[in-house]
XYZ file of C-alpha atoms in Angstrom:
528
model
C -152.968 136.442 90.564
C -149.251 136.435 92.238
C -150.932 136.170 96.044
C -149.916 139.586 97.447
C -152.273 140.305 100.156
C -152.065 143.372 102.050
C -152.899 141.514 105.401
C -149.674 140.657 106.574
C -148.089 144.299 105.668
C -146.554 146.465 108.448
C -148.002 149.138 107.356
C -147.049 152.478 109.166
C -148.113 155.990 108.393
C -148.333 157.482 104.960
C -147.793 156.116 101.605
C -147.301 157.762 97.948
C -148.245 155.170 95.128
C -146.230 154.718 92.087
C -146.412 151.790 89.430
C -142.968 151.912 87.389
C -141.233 155.105 88.741
C -144.944 156.617 87.335
C -146.810 158.862 89.820
C -150.009 156.883 90.535
C -153.165 156.409 92.927
C -156.065 154.118 94.291
C -159.145 153.905 91.580
C -162.666 155.772 92.662
C -164.395 153.224 91.213
C -164.677 149.170 90.312
C -161.495 147.192 90.491
C -162.280 143.664 89.238
C -161.079 140.534 91.422
C -157.785 139.416 91.216
C -156.276 141.951 89.135
C -154.092 144.032 91.627
C -151.451 141.182 92.775
C -154.239 139.733 94.852
C -157.654 138.027 95.078
C -159.493 141.013 96.287
C -159.225 144.362 94.914
C -159.741 147.286 97.306
C -160.385 150.871 95.209
C -161.613 154.508 96.730
C -165.418 154.385 97.448
C -165.385 158.010 97.420
C -163.730 161.063 94.887
C -160.239 162.101 96.274
C -159.744 165.355 97.926
C -158.567 169.088 96.541
C -155.678 170.139 98.040
C -157.751 173.194 99.969
C -159.903 169.729 101.746
C -156.858 168.638 103.695
C -157.120 165.411 104.997
C -160.201 163.436 104.720
C -161.209 159.717 105.157
C -162.392 157.773 102.495
C -164.412 154.061 102.385
C -162.630 151.557 101.285
C -164.455 148.448 99.231
C -163.277 144.853 98.215
C -164.525 143.433 94.799
C -165.038 139.592 94.225
C -166.856 138.101 91.317
C -169.213 140.812 90.031
C -170.228 142.179 93.241
C -167.898 145.559 93.283
C -168.940 146.636 97.085
C -169.410 142.424 98.657
C -166.824 143.495 100.858
C -166.030 146.837 102.988
C -163.029 147.176 104.841
C -161.591 150.078 107.170
C -161.648 153.481 106.190
C -158.606 155.198 105.356
C -156.756 158.629 105.324
C -156.272 160.575 101.847
C -154.512 164.182 101.141
C -154.182 165.763 98.044
C -150.790 167.863 97.965
C -149.240 170.576 95.889
C -147.680 169.010 92.749
C -151.099 166.968 91.664
C -150.550 163.746 93.237
C -152.409 161.924 96.661
C -151.088 160.065 99.538
C -152.793 157.646 101.967
C -152.215 156.643 105.253
C -152.574 152.876 104.353
C -154.008 150.339 107.625
C -154.212 146.311 107.519
C -157.126 145.831 105.433
C -159.828 143.820 107.457
C -158.471 139.906 108.413
C -161.940 138.542 107.019
C -161.015 139.999 103.515
C -159.772 137.124 101.516
C -156.002 138.146 100.225
C -157.002 141.964 100.058
C -154.678 143.861 97.752
C -154.397 148.369 97.516
C -155.313 148.567 93.613
C -153.538 151.212 92.257
C -153.481 152.999 88.327
C -151.524 155.454 87.189
C -151.953 159.519 87.426
C -151.461 160.402 84.272
C -151.371 164.517 83.518
C -151.143 165.345 80.461
C -148.496 167.470 79.259
C -150.844 169.817 76.971
C -154.193 170.166 76.773
C -155.940 167.837 75.514
C -158.872 169.386 74.426
C -155.995 170.971 71.310
C -153.824 168.090 71.363
C -156.052 164.769 70.444
C -157.079 162.330 67.427
C -159.765 162.388 65.617
C -161.964 159.667 65.089
C -164.433 159.369 62.528
C -166.341 156.192 62.193
C -169.428 155.746 60.991
C -169.589 151.669 61.962
C -169.294 153.178 65.756
C -172.627 154.882 65.730
C -174.980 153.731 68.185
C -178.241 152.697 65.333
C -175.340 150.634 63.762
C -176.558 146.611 64.504
C -173.426 144.867 63.815
C -170.613 145.745 61.025
C -168.450 142.766 60.700
C -167.573 142.630 64.101
C -165.485 145.348 64.496
C -163.258 145.077 68.152
C -160.815 148.293 69.841
C -159.233 145.332 71.316
C -156.785 145.539 68.804
C -156.293 149.273 68.536
C -152.987 150.170 69.316
C -154.646 153.583 71.506
C -152.336 156.221 72.059
C -153.694 159.623 74.015
C -156.394 161.659 73.520
C -158.986 161.144 71.198
C -162.546 162.994 69.839
C -165.180 161.488 68.527
C -166.872 162.351 64.973
C -169.677 160.947 62.996
C -169.136 161.712 59.385
C -167.394 165.140 60.466
C -170.161 166.327 63.222
C -169.032 166.027 66.325
C -170.685 163.314 69.504
C -169.839 161.700 72.114
C -169.904 158.578 73.960
C -173.337 157.842 75.573
C -173.903 157.561 78.653
C -176.293 155.051 78.934
C -176.897 151.164 78.232
C -176.728 150.416 74.555
C -178.193 147.546 72.687
C -176.743 144.584 72.731
C -174.668 143.860 69.061
C -174.848 147.991 68.056
C -171.896 150.153 67.227
C -170.992 147.482 64.649
C -169.253 145.152 67.478
C -170.637 142.151 69.602
C -170.264 143.837 72.936
C -171.155 147.859 72.745
C -168.970 150.397 75.171
C -170.655 153.127 76.789
C -169.495 155.727 79.880
C -171.444 154.494 83.177
C -171.628 158.012 84.403
C -171.822 161.733 83.066
C -169.936 163.610 81.580
C -168.095 166.093 83.657
C -168.093 169.908 83.479
C -165.475 172.619 81.601
C -165.021 172.923 85.700
C -164.217 169.612 86.446
C -161.079 169.625 84.561
C -159.880 165.686 83.568
C -162.568 162.547 85.144
C -162.281 159.053 85.314
C -165.038 157.219 84.117
C -165.864 153.568 84.388
C -166.942 151.540 81.054
C -169.646 148.722 80.699
C -170.342 147.001 77.777
C -173.427 145.923 76.850
C -174.097 141.483 77.119
C -177.986 140.026 75.064
C -178.777 140.032 79.133
C -177.493 143.015 81.183
C -176.649 146.323 80.064
C -173.538 146.756 82.333
C -172.662 142.725 81.734
C -169.213 143.284 81.364
C -166.472 145.925 82.486
C -163.646 147.073 80.643
C -160.759 149.505 81.909
C -162.377 153.215 82.961
C -160.512 156.300 80.697
C -160.318 159.553 81.554
C -162.654 162.290 80.239
C -162.807 165.668 79.598
C -165.049 168.899 78.738
C -163.973 171.021 76.685
C -164.564 174.745 75.235
C -167.147 174.551 72.528
C -169.225 172.144 73.545
C -167.273 168.745 72.881
C -165.528 165.944 74.807
C -162.464 164.551 74.199
C -161.242 160.530 76.061
C -158.141 158.943 76.042
C -159.003 155.858 74.972
C -157.006 152.488 76.086
C -157.589 148.914 75.040
C -160.730 147.221 76.720
C -160.524 144.084 78.543
C -162.196 142.830 75.961
C -163.565 142.173 71.901
C -165.861 145.483 72.386
C -165.778 148.564 70.443
C -166.300 152.595 71.734
C -169.522 153.677 70.713
C -170.376 157.097 68.892
C -174.029 158.740 70.897
C -175.292 159.771 66.994
C -179.436 160.503 69.397
C -179.018 163.860 68.817
C -177.231 164.994 65.507
C -179.566 167.133 63.917
C -180.582 166.763 60.066
C -178.746 168.393 57.463
C -181.436 168.433 54.924
C -181.694 171.757 52.141
C -184.878 173.574 53.389
C -186.794 176.257 52.474
C -185.487 179.352 54.979
C -187.341 182.633 55.591
C -185.585 185.312 56.573
C -187.295 188.197 57.216
C -186.065 192.205 57.334
C -186.857 194.017 59.839
C -188.911 197.112 58.943
C -186.727 200.334 56.990
C -188.820 203.017 56.570
C -191.991 201.196 57.235
C -191.904 198.858 54.884
C -191.394 195.157 55.775
C -189.788 192.724 53.416
C -190.034 188.857 53.311
C -187.720 186.340 51.395
C -187.373 182.750 51.097
C -184.541 181.493 49.417
C -183.062 178.135 49.517
C -180.518 177.566 51.514
C -178.499 174.166 53.732
C -178.711 174.232 56.919
C -174.684 174.555 57.993
C -173.524 171.209 59.458
C -171.245 172.013 62.154
C -169.299 175.091 63.030
C -165.202 174.520 61.840
C -163.918 175.580 64.888
C -165.092 171.907 66.359
C -165.201 169.856 62.830
C -161.500 170.136 61.797
C -158.629 167.927 60.487
C -155.437 168.169 62.312
C -152.652 169.017 60.742
C -149.418 168.121 62.423
C -146.377 168.393 59.847
C -143.560 169.138 61.579
C -141.724 170.036 58.503
C -144.582 172.797 58.007
C -142.563 174.652 60.297
C -141.035 178.202 60.096
C -138.181 176.887 61.489
C -137.525 174.149 58.884
C -134.515 175.677 56.646
C -133.144 173.846 53.528
C -134.720 170.540 53.630
C -133.313 168.263 51.304
C -136.906 167.011 50.628
C -138.628 169.715 48.524
C -142.823 169.622 48.650
C -145.613 170.705 47.555
C -149.465 171.304 48.389
C -151.004 171.229 44.963
C -150.269 167.384 45.101
C -152.804 167.031 48.640
C -156.692 166.525 47.804
C -157.556 169.580 50.313
C -160.885 168.569 51.671
C -162.753 170.811 54.307
C -161.230 173.101 57.112
C -157.811 172.188 59.025
C -155.789 173.702 62.338
C -152.115 173.511 62.621
C -149.699 171.632 65.117
C -146.381 171.914 65.468
C -145.181 168.155 67.422
C -148.460 168.838 69.243
C -148.355 172.454 70.250
C -150.857 174.332 68.620
C -149.645 176.461 65.749
C -151.103 179.228 63.042
C -149.903 180.182 59.505
C -147.568 182.922 60.186
C -149.040 186.149 58.493
C -145.513 188.180 57.643
C -143.352 186.682 55.044
C -141.016 184.166 55.248
C -137.477 182.891 54.180
C -137.146 181.383 50.940
C -136.890 177.095 51.305
C -138.377 177.488 54.604
C -141.297 174.815 55.417
C -139.653 173.019 53.382
C -140.519 174.032 49.818
C -139.132 176.505 47.368
C -141.825 179.582 47.919
C -143.155 179.369 51.436
C -146.736 180.220 51.511
C -148.354 182.994 54.264
C -151.659 184.889 55.046
C -151.569 187.934 53.520
C -153.379 189.598 56.195
C -154.166 189.742 59.362
C -155.869 186.301 61.227
C -159.906 187.108 62.381
C -160.715 187.647 65.691
C -163.873 185.322 67.042
C -166.298 187.823 66.336
C -165.489 188.300 62.947
C -166.144 184.741 62.060
C -165.138 183.579 58.549
C -163.452 185.447 56.619
C -161.200 185.482 53.438
C -157.445 186.091 53.194
C -154.927 186.174 50.276
C -151.985 183.709 50.576
C -148.582 184.983 48.900
C -145.535 182.854 48.197
C -141.743 183.976 49.123
C -139.340 183.906 46.073
C -136.761 186.059 44.290
C -137.078 189.737 45.955
C -140.387 189.169 46.326
C -142.691 188.580 49.292
C -145.433 188.497 47.143
C -143.670 186.925 43.511
C -146.888 183.983 43.801
C -150.175 185.261 44.825
C -151.858 180.970 45.004
C -155.407 181.013 45.690
C -157.112 182.454 48.421
C -158.401 180.839 51.311
C -161.116 181.375 54.291
C -159.920 181.452 57.973
C -161.868 181.905 61.110
C -160.678 182.547 64.881
C -161.897 180.293 67.435
C -162.462 180.308 71.296
C -159.683 179.158 73.082
C -156.734 181.028 70.984
C -156.510 179.229 67.720
C -157.919 179.400 64.235
C -158.847 176.831 61.242
C -158.337 177.915 58.009
C -160.030 175.681 54.892
C -156.795 174.889 53.075
C -157.538 174.735 49.237
C -155.005 173.522 45.916
C -152.622 176.144 45.631
C -151.419 177.552 42.086
C -148.099 176.865 41.566
C -145.272 174.379 42.966
C -143.426 174.432 44.598
C -145.154 175.807 47.742
C -146.232 174.396 51.001
C -148.600 176.146 53.577
C -146.229 177.610 56.729
C -147.068 176.788 60.122
C -145.364 179.337 63.479
C -146.207 178.409 67.196
C -149.473 180.492 68.181
C -148.412 183.339 69.814
C -149.394 183.130 73.710
C -150.255 185.914 76.978
C -149.445 182.791 78.945
C -146.000 180.844 78.403
C -147.107 178.088 80.411
C -149.357 176.967 77.939
C -147.836 178.279 74.607
C -144.365 176.899 74.458
C -142.113 174.844 71.744
C -141.710 171.849 72.436
C -137.327 171.273 72.893
C -136.363 167.639 73.193
C -133.475 166.709 71.657
C -131.084 163.532 72.912
C -127.934 166.129 72.531
C -129.162 168.542 75.178
C -128.505 165.729 77.930
C -126.022 167.079 80.434
C -124.262 163.157 80.479
C -123.235 163.810 76.537
C -119.747 164.017 76.302
C -117.506 165.806 73.673
C -117.281 162.734 72.021
C -120.737 161.545 71.831
C -121.408 164.611 70.045
C -120.165 168.547 69.700
C -121.626 169.575 66.128
C -124.068 171.754 67.306
C -124.320 174.952 67.268
C -127.992 176.880 69.714
C -126.139 180.718 67.696
C -127.023 179.786 64.457
C -131.242 178.763 66.070
C -134.173 180.506 64.708
C -135.156 181.130 68.932
C -138.700 182.338 68.670
C -140.607 182.655 71.918
C -141.005 180.297 74.999
C -139.453 176.770 75.528
C -140.583 174.019 77.146
C -137.535 171.130 77.512
C -137.438 167.315 77.486
C -135.271 164.453 77.260
C -136.714 161.627 74.993
C -140.374 162.931 76.398
C -139.638 162.917 80.193
C -139.726 166.660 81.646
C -136.080 168.603 82.004
C -134.890 171.674 82.900
C -131.916 174.213 82.380
C -129.112 173.198 84.911
C -128.352 175.142 87.563
C -124.878 174.077 88.163
C -121.385 174.177 86.057
C -121.353 171.730 82.937
C -117.549 171.063 83.074
C -116.378 168.076 81.135
C -119.194 168.108 78.157
C -120.768 170.552 75.563
C -124.167 169.263 76.244
C -123.747 168.502 72.377
C -121.955 171.592 71.490
C -118.223 172.989 72.742
C -119.416 174.842 75.167
C -122.216 173.612 77.690
C -124.671 177.289 79.065
C -126.267 176.655 82.366
C -128.245 178.723 84.473
C -125.971 181.230 87.081
C -128.647 181.144 89.736
C -131.376 178.863 91.189
C -134.797 178.556 89.360
C -137.946 180.754 90.234
C -141.510 179.674 92.217
C -144.342 180.027 90.393
C -145.648 182.857 93.125
C -142.404 184.957 91.111
C -143.610 184.810 87.773
C -141.091 185.641 85.101
C -137.539 186.658 85.892
C -134.487 187.019 84.597
C -131.824 185.002 85.114
C -127.659 184.942 83.671
C -126.097 182.134 81.228
C -122.861 181.342 81.834
C -121.207 178.706 79.863
C -117.695 176.192 80.231
C -115.578 175.044 77.746
C -115.703 171.543 76.712
C -111.394 172.262 75.549
C -110.897 173.235 79.369
C -110.306 169.922 80.809
C -107.128 169.518 78.455
C -105.595 172.263 80.219
C -105.312 171.366 84.201
C -104.205 174.556 84.841
C -108.179 175.867 83.729
C -109.889 173.792 85.710
C -109.989 176.160 88.202
C -111.811 179.006 85.925
C -113.600 176.786 83.287
C -116.915 177.474 85.159
C -118.370 180.514 84.004
C -115.750 181.391 81.835
C -117.932 182.409 79.098
C -121.344 184.937 79.742
C -124.244 184.708 77.116
C -127.269 186.766 77.174
C -129.827 186.529 79.954
C -132.826 184.669 79.576
C -136.511 185.092 81.043
C -137.930 181.795 82.675
C -141.617 181.189 84.334
C -142.251 178.406 86.729
C -145.775 176.577 86.123
C -148.062 174.466 87.641
C -147.402 170.928 87.353
C -143.680 171.681 88.199
C -142.047 172.669 85.328
C -140.266 175.625 83.872
C -140.424 177.590 80.159
C -137.653 179.366 79.198
C -137.609 182.570 76.491
C -134.554 181.095 74.776
C -132.724 183.422 72.426
C -129.392 183.127 70.358
C -126.594 183.047 72.343
C -123.380 185.595 72.544
C -121.788 185.482 69.099
C -118.430 185.606 70.606
C -119.192 181.912 72.463
C -117.617 179.254 70.413
């Protein structure tokens, strides 16, 4: 405890919360005492409003010991703002509350939809019916991002009620203290409890974010617990998958009824929601003449897979791929169109491009399934030759704000001077679709002003001749100009180096969440 006291602050007007420069918000759940720099941790007693609610009033509570609402401070006003953040009209807390401090937690908005960008967590020892198992401890795990729970390949979820002490392979099993959200709720925050021998919520861990996904499953943004416990996987609702005799009755045909009894094994899960994520950037069709030549013959393929490229949903190409792409000699592509959702599981032939023949190698066929949410899963098998690898291409999307490629190259920074990096050339990039710009993982945008005295990693820095659009403008077209980094060598060029080159125009769209996507294409070949 650092001894901060918000009763000593001269509060005036409205405030927006940040933590180390990142947007934050007040917690809507009980925060333990001595956790926010003071003694009594102040938190919001009700959910945050929606933008259409305008200014609302919310109760403020203070925690001490294990009593979440032991203190009650004066209510404050709250407003949800465009851009996905909140502002608070903070007041001096009641003087009767010992050393009170308004708490803040990071307000994380995923760059991609976590329903399609998660890590599978399939640890059978997490089962709610598992009593002890080496005293596992999630405090020692380096959690990073979103996770989906499985139990031996079957989709499961966290329990919403108290789990017995010593279950889930740990001493203090962690469970969700609140119901799971609905699809329309988006990302919500839920309190996490740890069971002790005499109290179902004897320990309170850090809250986590949860999201309901199409296909009847949930994803969780797990964080390091405050004590040595483990997140549980609820297996109480799993259906048995034993082999049984199944009777199939065929409807009457010409007044005759046929009854067939055959042995069958119940399908344990839908591959759309039970797959392994395959996120190898080297599989990209834009990866040409790699120094490392790979072969999928040496991979132990088991079950169904979903393709990603840098965290973005991808799919197998269903047209011929250039030789020496996808980090191999003869890249593997789907010889046939992808199915529709209503087609179910289909079988497609696989071709490998070599010589002058796009299907010189005819590899083993694979099964493919189209899934709700505009993605596909594949039952990959070992190819029948080397060297070939299954290729991945960005999934086309009618909505560029959700179907874009990530472009995160440090050398594109406007502050990069010519001496630092000058050998990159976007004329030789195989641009395909829409792109969102990042710099070191932070959202970025194309410059709207002259990039003079810099090449942005090349000889000519390209910038936007005009302002970015607003969300209501939809897709717009903007002119692209270039300024030469060589121009500063001749002082008499200074007045005309901006816009010296004119490249091909590009399309741009402003997206919800305050970012832009660009349909980048090859710059004019006449630009050096």
